[in-house]
XYZ file of N, CA, C and O in Angstrom:
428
model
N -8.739 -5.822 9.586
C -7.589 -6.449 8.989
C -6.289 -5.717 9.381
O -5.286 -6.359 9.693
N -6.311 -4.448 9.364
C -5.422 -3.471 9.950
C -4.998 -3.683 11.443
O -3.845 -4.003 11.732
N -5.931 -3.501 12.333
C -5.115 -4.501 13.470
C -4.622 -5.913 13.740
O -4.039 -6.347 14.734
N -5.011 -6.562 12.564
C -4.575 -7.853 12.693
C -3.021 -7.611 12.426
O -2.090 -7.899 13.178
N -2.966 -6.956 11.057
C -1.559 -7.044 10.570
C -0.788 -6.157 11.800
O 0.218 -6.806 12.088
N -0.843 -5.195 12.459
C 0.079 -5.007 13.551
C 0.235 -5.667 14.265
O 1.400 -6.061 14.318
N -0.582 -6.169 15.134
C -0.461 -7.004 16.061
C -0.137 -8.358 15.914
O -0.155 -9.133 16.870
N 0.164 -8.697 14.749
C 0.894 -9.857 14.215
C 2.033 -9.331 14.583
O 2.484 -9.847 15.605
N 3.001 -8.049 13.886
C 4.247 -7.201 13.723
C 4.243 -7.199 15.246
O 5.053 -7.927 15.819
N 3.579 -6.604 15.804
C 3.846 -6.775 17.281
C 4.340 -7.794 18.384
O 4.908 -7.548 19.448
N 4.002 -8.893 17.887
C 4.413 -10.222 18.580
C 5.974 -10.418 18.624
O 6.749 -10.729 19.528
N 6.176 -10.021 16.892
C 7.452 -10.520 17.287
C 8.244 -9.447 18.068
O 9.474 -9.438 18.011
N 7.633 -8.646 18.712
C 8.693 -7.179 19.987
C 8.663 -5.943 18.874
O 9.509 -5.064 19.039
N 7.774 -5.820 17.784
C 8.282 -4.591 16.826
C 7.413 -2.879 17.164
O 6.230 -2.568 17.028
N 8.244 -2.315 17.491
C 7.018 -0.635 18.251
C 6.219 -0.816 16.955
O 6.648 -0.964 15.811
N 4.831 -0.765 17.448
C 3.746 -0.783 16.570
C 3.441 0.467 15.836
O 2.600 0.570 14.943
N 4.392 1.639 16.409
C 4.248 2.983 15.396
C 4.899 2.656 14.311
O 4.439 2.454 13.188
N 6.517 2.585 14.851
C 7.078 1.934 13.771
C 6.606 1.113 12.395
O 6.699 1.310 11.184
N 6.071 0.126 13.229
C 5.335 -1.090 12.235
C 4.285 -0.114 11.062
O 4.465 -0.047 9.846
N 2.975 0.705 12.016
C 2.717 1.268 11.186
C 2.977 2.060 10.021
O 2.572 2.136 8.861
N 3.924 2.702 10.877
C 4.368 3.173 9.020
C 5.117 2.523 7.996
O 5.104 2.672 6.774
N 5.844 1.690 8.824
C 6.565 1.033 7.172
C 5.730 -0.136 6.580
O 5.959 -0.757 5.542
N 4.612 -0.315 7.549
C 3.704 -1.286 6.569
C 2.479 -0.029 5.873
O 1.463 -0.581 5.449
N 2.485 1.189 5.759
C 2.176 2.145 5.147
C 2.682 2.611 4.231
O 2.033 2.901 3.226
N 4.328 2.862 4.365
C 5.013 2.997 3.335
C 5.363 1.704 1.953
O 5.549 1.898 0.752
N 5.349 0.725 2.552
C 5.206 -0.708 1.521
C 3.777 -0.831 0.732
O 3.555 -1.201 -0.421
N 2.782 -0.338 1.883
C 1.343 -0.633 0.815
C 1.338 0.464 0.228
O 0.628 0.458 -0.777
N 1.836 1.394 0.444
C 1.894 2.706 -1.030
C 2.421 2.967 -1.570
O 2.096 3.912 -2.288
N 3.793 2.318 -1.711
C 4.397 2.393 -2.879
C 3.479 0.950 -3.758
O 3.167 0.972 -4.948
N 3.217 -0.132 -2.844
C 2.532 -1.572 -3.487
C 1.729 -0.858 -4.465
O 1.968 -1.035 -5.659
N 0.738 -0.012 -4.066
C -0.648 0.647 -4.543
C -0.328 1.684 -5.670
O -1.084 1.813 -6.633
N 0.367 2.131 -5.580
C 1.090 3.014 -6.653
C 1.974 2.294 -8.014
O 2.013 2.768 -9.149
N 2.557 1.207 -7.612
C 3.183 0.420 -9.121
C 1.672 -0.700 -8.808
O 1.814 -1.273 -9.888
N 0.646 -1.275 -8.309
C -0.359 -1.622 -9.306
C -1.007 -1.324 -9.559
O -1.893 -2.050 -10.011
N -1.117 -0.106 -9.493
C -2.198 0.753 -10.174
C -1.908 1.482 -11.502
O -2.664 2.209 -12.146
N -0.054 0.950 -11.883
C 0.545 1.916 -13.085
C 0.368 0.520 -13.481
O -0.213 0.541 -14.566
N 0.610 -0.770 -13.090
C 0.771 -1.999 -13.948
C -0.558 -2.339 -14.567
O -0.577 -2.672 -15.752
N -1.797 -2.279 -13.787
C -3.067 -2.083 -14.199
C -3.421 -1.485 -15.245
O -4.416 -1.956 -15.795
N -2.766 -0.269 -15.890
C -3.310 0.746 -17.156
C -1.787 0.031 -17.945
O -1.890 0.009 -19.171
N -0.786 -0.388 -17.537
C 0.276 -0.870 -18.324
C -0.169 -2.043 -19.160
O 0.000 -2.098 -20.378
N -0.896 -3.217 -18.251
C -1.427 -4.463 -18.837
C -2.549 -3.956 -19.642
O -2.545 -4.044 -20.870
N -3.470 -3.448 -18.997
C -5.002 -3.137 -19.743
C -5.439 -2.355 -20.172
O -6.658 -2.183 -20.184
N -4.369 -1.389 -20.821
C -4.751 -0.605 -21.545
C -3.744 -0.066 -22.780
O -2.517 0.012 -22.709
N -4.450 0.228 -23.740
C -3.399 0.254 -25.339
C -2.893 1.516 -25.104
O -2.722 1.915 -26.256
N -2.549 2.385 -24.391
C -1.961 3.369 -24.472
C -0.586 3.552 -22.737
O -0.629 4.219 -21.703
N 0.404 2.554 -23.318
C 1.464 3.211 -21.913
C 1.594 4.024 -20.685
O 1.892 3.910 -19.496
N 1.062 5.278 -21.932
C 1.539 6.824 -20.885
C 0.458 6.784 -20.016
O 0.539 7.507 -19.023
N -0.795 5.928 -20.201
C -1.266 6.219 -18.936
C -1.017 5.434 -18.038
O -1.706 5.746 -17.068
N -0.341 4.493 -17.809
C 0.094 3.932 -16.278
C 0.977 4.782 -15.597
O 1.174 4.837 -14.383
N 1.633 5.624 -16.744
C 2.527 6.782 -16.099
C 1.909 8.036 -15.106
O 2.196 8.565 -14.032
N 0.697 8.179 -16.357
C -0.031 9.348 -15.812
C -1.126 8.728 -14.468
O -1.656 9.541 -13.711
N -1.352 7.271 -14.316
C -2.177 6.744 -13.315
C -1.296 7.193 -12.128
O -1.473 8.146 -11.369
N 0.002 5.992 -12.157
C 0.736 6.370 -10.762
C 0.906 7.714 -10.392
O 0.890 8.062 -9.211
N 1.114 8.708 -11.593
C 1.199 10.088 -10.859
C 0.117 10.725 -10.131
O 0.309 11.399 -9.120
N -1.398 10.437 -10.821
C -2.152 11.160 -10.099
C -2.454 10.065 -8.808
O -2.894 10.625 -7.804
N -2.250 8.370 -8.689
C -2.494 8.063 -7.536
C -1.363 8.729 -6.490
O -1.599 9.014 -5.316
N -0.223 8.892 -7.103
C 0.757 9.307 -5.576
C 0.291 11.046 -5.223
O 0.380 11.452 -4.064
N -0.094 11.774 -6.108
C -0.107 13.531 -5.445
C -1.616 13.483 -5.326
O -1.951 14.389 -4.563
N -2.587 12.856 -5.727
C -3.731 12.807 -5.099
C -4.160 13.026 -3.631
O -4.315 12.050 -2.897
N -4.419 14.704 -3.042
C -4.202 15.084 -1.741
C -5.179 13.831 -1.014
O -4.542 13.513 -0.009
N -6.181 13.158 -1.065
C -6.353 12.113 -0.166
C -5.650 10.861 0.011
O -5.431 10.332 1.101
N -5.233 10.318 -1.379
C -4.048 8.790 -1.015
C -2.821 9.575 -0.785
O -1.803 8.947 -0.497
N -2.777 10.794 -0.866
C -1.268 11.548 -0.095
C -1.550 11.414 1.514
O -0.779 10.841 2.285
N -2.251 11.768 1.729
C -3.142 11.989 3.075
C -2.651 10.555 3.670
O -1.476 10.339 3.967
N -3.402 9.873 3.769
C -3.064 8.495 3.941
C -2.439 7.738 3.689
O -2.676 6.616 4.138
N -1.422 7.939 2.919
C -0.026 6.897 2.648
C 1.438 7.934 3.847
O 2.516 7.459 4.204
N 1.019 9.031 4.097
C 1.421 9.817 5.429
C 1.591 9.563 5.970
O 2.785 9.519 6.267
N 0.300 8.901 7.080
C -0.191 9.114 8.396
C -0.054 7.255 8.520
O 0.538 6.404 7.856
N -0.908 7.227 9.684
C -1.260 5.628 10.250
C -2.600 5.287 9.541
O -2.723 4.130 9.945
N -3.351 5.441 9.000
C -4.657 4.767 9.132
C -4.731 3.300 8.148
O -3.903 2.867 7.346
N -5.473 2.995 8.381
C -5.917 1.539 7.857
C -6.582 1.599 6.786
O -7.130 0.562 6.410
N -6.730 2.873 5.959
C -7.071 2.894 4.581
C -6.063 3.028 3.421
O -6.474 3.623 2.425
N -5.144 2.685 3.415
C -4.170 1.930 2.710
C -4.346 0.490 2.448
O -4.399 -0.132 1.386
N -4.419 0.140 3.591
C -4.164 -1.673 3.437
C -5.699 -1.715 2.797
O -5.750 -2.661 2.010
N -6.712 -1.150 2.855
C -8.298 -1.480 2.461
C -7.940 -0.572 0.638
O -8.768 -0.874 -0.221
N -7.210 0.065 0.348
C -7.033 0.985 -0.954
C -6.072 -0.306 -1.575
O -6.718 -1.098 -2.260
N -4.639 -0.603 -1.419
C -4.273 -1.962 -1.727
C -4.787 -3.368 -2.071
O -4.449 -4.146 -2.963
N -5.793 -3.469 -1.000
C -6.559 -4.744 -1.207
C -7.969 -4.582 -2.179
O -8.671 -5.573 -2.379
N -8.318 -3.246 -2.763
C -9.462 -2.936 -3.526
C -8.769 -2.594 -5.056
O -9.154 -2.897 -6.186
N -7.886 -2.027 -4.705
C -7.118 -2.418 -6.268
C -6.543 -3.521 -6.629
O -6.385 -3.667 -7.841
N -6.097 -4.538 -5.766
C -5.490 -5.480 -6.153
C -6.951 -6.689 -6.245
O -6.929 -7.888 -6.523
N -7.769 -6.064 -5.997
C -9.510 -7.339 -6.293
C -9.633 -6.506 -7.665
O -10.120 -7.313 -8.457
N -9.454 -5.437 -8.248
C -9.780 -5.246 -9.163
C -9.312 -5.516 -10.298
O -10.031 -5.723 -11.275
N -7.473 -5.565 -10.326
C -6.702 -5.943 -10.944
C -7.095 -8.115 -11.159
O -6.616 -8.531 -12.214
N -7.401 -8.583 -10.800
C -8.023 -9.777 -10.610
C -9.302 -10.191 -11.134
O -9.668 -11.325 -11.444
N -10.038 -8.897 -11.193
C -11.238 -9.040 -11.744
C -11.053 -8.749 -13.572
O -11.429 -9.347 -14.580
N -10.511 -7.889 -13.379
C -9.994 -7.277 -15.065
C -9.481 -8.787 -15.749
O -9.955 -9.244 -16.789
N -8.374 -9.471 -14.902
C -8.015 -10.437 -15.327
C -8.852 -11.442 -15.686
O -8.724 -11.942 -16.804
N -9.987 -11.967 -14.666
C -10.876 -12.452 -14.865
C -11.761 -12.397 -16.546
O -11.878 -13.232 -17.442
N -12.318 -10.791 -16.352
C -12.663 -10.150 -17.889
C -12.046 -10.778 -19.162
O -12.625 -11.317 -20.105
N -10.660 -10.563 -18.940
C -10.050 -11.111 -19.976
C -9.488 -12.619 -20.184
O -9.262 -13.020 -21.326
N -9.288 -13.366 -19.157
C -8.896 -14.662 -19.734
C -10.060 -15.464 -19.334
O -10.509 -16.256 -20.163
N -10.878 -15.322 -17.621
C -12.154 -16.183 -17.910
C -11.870 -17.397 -17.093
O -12.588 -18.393 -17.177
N -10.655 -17.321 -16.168
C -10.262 -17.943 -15.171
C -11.184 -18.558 -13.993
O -12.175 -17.885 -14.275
N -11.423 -18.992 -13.370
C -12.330 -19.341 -11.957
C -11.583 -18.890 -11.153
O -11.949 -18.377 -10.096
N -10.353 -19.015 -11.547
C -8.906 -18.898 -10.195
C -9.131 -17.633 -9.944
O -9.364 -17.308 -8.780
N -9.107 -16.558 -11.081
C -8.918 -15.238 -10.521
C -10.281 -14.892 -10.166
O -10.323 -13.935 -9.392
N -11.373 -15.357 -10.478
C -12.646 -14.685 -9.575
C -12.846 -15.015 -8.113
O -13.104 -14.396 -7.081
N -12.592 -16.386 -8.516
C -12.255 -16.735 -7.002
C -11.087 -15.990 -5.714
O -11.094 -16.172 -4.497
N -10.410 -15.360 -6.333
C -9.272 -15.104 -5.319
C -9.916 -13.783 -5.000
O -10.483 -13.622 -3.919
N -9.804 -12.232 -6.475
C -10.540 -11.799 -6.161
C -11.898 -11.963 -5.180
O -11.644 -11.381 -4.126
N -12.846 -12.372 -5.157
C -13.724 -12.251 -4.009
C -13.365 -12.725 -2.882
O -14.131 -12.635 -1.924
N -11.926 -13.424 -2.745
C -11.506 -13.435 -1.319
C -10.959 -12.108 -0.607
O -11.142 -11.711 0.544
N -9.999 -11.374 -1.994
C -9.268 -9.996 -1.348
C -10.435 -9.061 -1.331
O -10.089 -8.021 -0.770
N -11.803 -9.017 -1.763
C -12.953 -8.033 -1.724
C -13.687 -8.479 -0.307
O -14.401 -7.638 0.239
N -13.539 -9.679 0.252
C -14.146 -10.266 1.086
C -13.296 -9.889 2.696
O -13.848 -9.939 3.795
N -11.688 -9.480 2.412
C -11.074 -8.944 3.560
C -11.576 -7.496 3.480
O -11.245 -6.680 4.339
């Protein structure tokens, strides 16, 4: 999925280093506010979406990789955001969100 999304960025003339990182820097900050909105919605206590985003951003491996180039961002983004979908699921009982979920678990 990771080379798809560059080489999409690439078509239109964009240096694919470039590309890489600021589509690195967008999926980690993405991954970092839904992973605080996640304990914000689903859970009775606030401070921990506070305390989530903090330990997802200094966490020396999603530090590691929201850094560099690799393609485990966009796969860390797309596994929290199937989960955030599934929770939803849990709670309202939707088809829509199971369904979508197992599409973003399925990339």
């Amino acid at each position: 999925m990771y080379p798809l999304l560059l080489s999409g960025l690439g078509v239109w003339g964009i240096d694919l280093v470039d590309a890489a990182r600021w589509c690195n820097i967008i999926l980690g900050v993405a991954t970092v506010f839904l992973t605080g909105f996640i304990f914000l919605r689903f859970s009775r206590y606030p401070v921990t979406a506070i305390l989530a985003s903090i330990l997802t951003i200094f966490f020396p491996t999603t530090l590691e990789m929201f850094t560099s180039s690799m393609s485990e961002v966009l796969f860390l983004f797309l596994l929290i955001f199937s989960c955030f979908l599934l929770l939803q699921y849990f709670q309202k009982s939707t088809t829509r969100s199971l369904l979508i979920a197992a599409f973003f678990c399925g990339l």
